[in-house]
Tab-separated table of C-alpha atoms in Angstrom:
chain	number	residue	atom	x	y	z
A	30	MET	CA	28.083	-84.953	-99.436
A	31	ALA	CA	24.632	-86.295	-98.574
A	32	LYS	CA	22.943	-88.327	-101.250
A	33	ILE	CA	19.197	-88.503	-101.677
A	34	VAL	CA	18.187	-92.091	-102.248
A	35	PRO	CA	15.357	-92.207	-104.788
A	36	GLU	CA	12.280	-94.148	-103.875
A	37	GLN	CA	10.399	-95.926	-106.634
A	38	THR	CA	7.016	-94.713	-105.429
A	39	THR	CA	7.976	-91.056	-105.036
A	40	ARG	CA	8.478	-88.899	-108.106
A	41	THR	CA	10.055	-85.563	-107.336
A	42	ILE	CA	9.562	-82.644	-109.688
A	43	LYS	CA	12.788	-80.664	-109.499
A	44	PRO	CA	12.855	-77.139	-110.820
A	45	LYS	CA	15.111	-76.816	-113.837
A	46	THR	CA	17.888	-74.242	-114.010
A	47	GLU	CA	15.807	-71.804	-116.057
A	48	GLN	CA	12.847	-72.073	-113.652
A	49	ILE	CA	15.096	-71.123	-110.739
A	50	ILE	CA	16.565	-68.234	-112.739
A	51	GLN	CA	13.040	-67.034	-113.585
A	52	MET	CA	12.328	-66.806	-109.850
A	53	PHE	CA	15.257	-64.398	-109.486
A	54	SER	CA	13.873	-62.389	-112.407
A	55	ARG	CA	10.321	-62.404	-111.086
A	56	TYR	CA	11.532	-60.699	-107.922
A	57	GLY	CA	13.534	-58.114	-109.861
A	58	LEU	CA	16.930	-59.569	-109.020
A	59	ARG	CA	19.880	-59.417	-111.397
A	60	ILE	CA	20.804	-62.662	-113.110
A	61	THR	CA	24.530	-62.884	-112.428
A	62	GLU	CA	26.774	-65.700	-113.599
A	63	GLN	CA	27.155	-66.768	-109.958
A	64	ARG	CA	23.369	-67.027	-109.520
A	65	ARG	CA	23.094	-68.909	-112.791
A	66	SER	CA	25.758	-71.373	-111.565
A	67	ILE	CA	24.034	-71.880	-108.206
A	68	ALA	CA	20.722	-72.535	-109.980
A	69	LYS	CA	22.391	-75.048	-112.309
A	70	LEU	CA	24.164	-76.809	-109.440
A	71	PHE	CA	20.961	-77.405	-107.452
A	72	ALA	CA	18.831	-78.184	-110.498
A	73	GLU	CA	21.219	-80.928	-111.560
A	74	THR	CA	22.071	-82.585	-108.235
A	75	ALA	CA	20.151	-84.801	-105.858
A	76	ASP	CA	22.607	-83.946	-103.090
A	77	LEU	CA	22.130	-81.810	-100.032
A	78	LEU	CA	24.976	-79.302	-100.081
A	79	THR	CA	26.618	-77.244	-97.386
A	80	PRO	CA	27.339	-73.603	-98.173
A	81	MET	CA	31.058	-74.508	-98.150
A	82	GLN	CA	30.504	-77.276	-100.743
A	83	VAL	CA	28.667	-74.809	-102.985
A	84	TYR	CA	31.462	-72.275	-102.485
A	85	HIS	CA	34.157	-74.802	-103.432
A	86	ASP	CA	32.209	-75.968	-106.485
A	87	LEU	CA	31.581	-72.442	-107.760
A	88	GLY	CA	34.923	-71.016	-106.672
A	89	SER	CA	36.704	-73.018	-109.336
A	90	LYS	CA	34.450	-71.449	-111.989
A	91	HIS	CA	34.197	-67.853	-110.735
A	92	ARG	CA	37.363	-66.001	-109.759
A	93	GLY	CA	36.914	-63.654	-106.830
A	94	LEU	CA	33.702	-65.300	-105.613
A	95	SER	CA	33.348	-64.877	-101.860
A	96	PHE	CA	31.799	-67.258	-99.374
A	97	ASP	CA	29.516	-64.411	-98.240
A	98	THR	CA	28.121	-64.076	-101.777
A	99	VAL	CA	27.400	-67.795	-101.930
A	100	TYR	CA	25.719	-67.805	-98.516
A	101	ARG	CA	23.600	-64.718	-99.265
A	102	ASN	CA	22.388	-66.339	-102.499
A	103	LEU	CA	21.558	-69.617	-100.742
A	104	LYS	CA	19.525	-67.698	-98.150
A	105	LEU	CA	17.878	-65.729	-100.947
A	106	LEU	CA	16.879	-68.954	-102.731
A	107	GLN	CA	15.579	-70.255	-99.411
A	108	ASN	CA	13.480	-67.093	-98.946
A	109	LEU	CA	12.138	-67.479	-102.503
A	110	GLY	CA	11.073	-71.032	-101.632
A	111	VAL	CA	13.425	-72.776	-104.066
A	112	LEU	CA	15.796	-74.231	-101.459
A	113	GLU	CA	15.137	-75.464	-97.973
A	114	PRO	CA	17.602	-75.924	-95.139
A	115	PHE	CA	18.224	-79.267	-93.464
A	116	TYR	CA	19.961	-79.203	-90.111
A	117	ASN	CA	22.185	-81.964	-88.804
A	118	LYS	CA	24.952	-82.356	-86.259
A	119	ASP	CA	27.428	-80.590	-88.554
A	120	GLY	CA	25.320	-77.564	-89.434
A	121	VAL	CA	23.045	-76.690	-92.311
A	122	LYS	CA	22.757	-78.189	-95.784
A	123	PHE	CA	20.519	-76.951	-98.563
A	124	GLY	CA	18.422	-78.905	-101.038
A	125	ILE	CA	15.571	-78.326	-103.447
A	126	ASN	CA	12.416	-77.503	-101.502
A	127	SER	CA	10.337	-80.664	-101.043
A	128	SER	CA	7.182	-78.673	-101.795
A	129	HIS	CA	8.298	-79.037	-105.438
A	130	SER	CA	6.978	-82.575	-105.203
A	131	ASP	CA	3.770	-84.109	-106.466
A	132	SER	CA	3.167	-86.045	-103.251
A	133	GLY	CA	3.520	-85.609	-99.512
A	134	GLN	CA	7.255	-86.185	-99.620
A	135	HIS	CA	9.029	-86.404	-96.307
A	136	LEU	CA	12.611	-87.252	-95.461
A	137	PHE	CA	14.465	-89.714	-93.275
A	138	ILE	CA	17.952	-88.298	-92.644
A	139	CYS	CA	20.712	-90.489	-91.207
A	140	MET	CA	22.434	-88.642	-88.373
A	141	SER	CA	25.686	-90.480	-89.052
A	142	CYS	CA	26.262	-90.507	-92.828
A	143	ASP	CA	23.658	-87.856	-93.843
A	144	ILE	CA	22.069	-90.092	-96.474
A	145	VAL	CA	18.524	-88.920	-97.211
A	146	TYR	CA	15.673	-91.325	-97.925
A	147	PRO	CA	12.475	-89.719	-99.239
A	148	PHE	CA	9.264	-91.410	-98.151
A	149	ASP	CA	5.599	-90.697	-98.704
A	150	THR	CA	3.510	-90.361	-95.566
A	151	SER	CA	0.674	-88.304	-96.999
A	152	PHE	CA	-1.728	-91.085	-96.051
A	153	LEU	CA	-0.579	-90.930	-92.406
A	154	ILE	CA	-0.438	-87.227	-91.664
A	155	GLU	CA	-3.492	-85.111	-91.180
A	156	ILE	CA	-3.027	-81.358	-91.340
A	157	PRO	CA	-4.704	-79.829	-88.287
A	158	GLN	CA	-7.468	-77.270	-88.675
A	159	LEU	CA	-5.685	-73.938	-88.966
A	160	PRO	CA	-7.084	-70.579	-87.887
A	161	LEU	CA	-8.720	-68.759	-90.795
A	162	GLU	CA	-6.017	-66.088	-90.820
A	163	PHE	CA	-3.214	-68.634	-91.114
A	164	LYS	CA	-1.943	-69.444	-94.595
A	165	ALA	CA	0.173	-72.615	-94.780
A	166	VAL	CA	2.879	-72.274	-97.399
A	167	ILE	CA	5.262	-75.149	-96.725
A	168	HIS	CA	4.655	-78.451	-95.017
A	169	ARG	CA	7.738	-80.486	-94.257
A	170	HIS	CA	8.619	-83.414	-92.104
A	171	GLU	CA	12.033	-84.837	-91.298
A	172	VAL	CA	12.765	-87.974	-89.342
A	173	LEU	CA	16.285	-88.150	-87.917
A	174	GLY	CA	17.837	-91.488	-87.051
A	175	TYR	CA	20.310	-94.045	-88.368
A	176	CYS	CA	20.225	-95.826	-91.717
A	177	PRO	CA	20.638	-99.643	-91.744
A	178	ASP	CA	24.393	-99.408	-92.526
A	179	CYS	CA	25.143	-96.960	-89.694
A	180	ASN	CA	22.823	-98.729	-87.268
A	181	ARG	CA	24.979	-101.882	-87.514
A	182	CYS	CA	28.072	-100.040	-86.214
């Protein structure tokens, strides 16, 4: 399980369980116990989670829950802008969308142990002039490499 290492200078505003549930409601989606559990899981963790990790966590609480249901709900939360995917050598992991941050939060992701270090580069990155018709919704930046512990190996 990838851990997000907090940085003292970056304060992340994570949506609470009820805020995530309200997004389901706002789009006219039923609030099932499974959706409530997924919202709670992501609202309360700093981890990036694979769909299989979410499935195993929720499977112990919800009999008959299928992996397909979990994956569809993760994709739905991604489409609603609550979660964002992070790709690594092993596949995809989901985490709270970094646009729920009060700064230009970007991520360094270790390609070996998957530890995630948030860092603020808002002073370095200039958004290019976009065509008038283009509406930017999400700005994200990931740097892939090796953390100090993995780099020593």
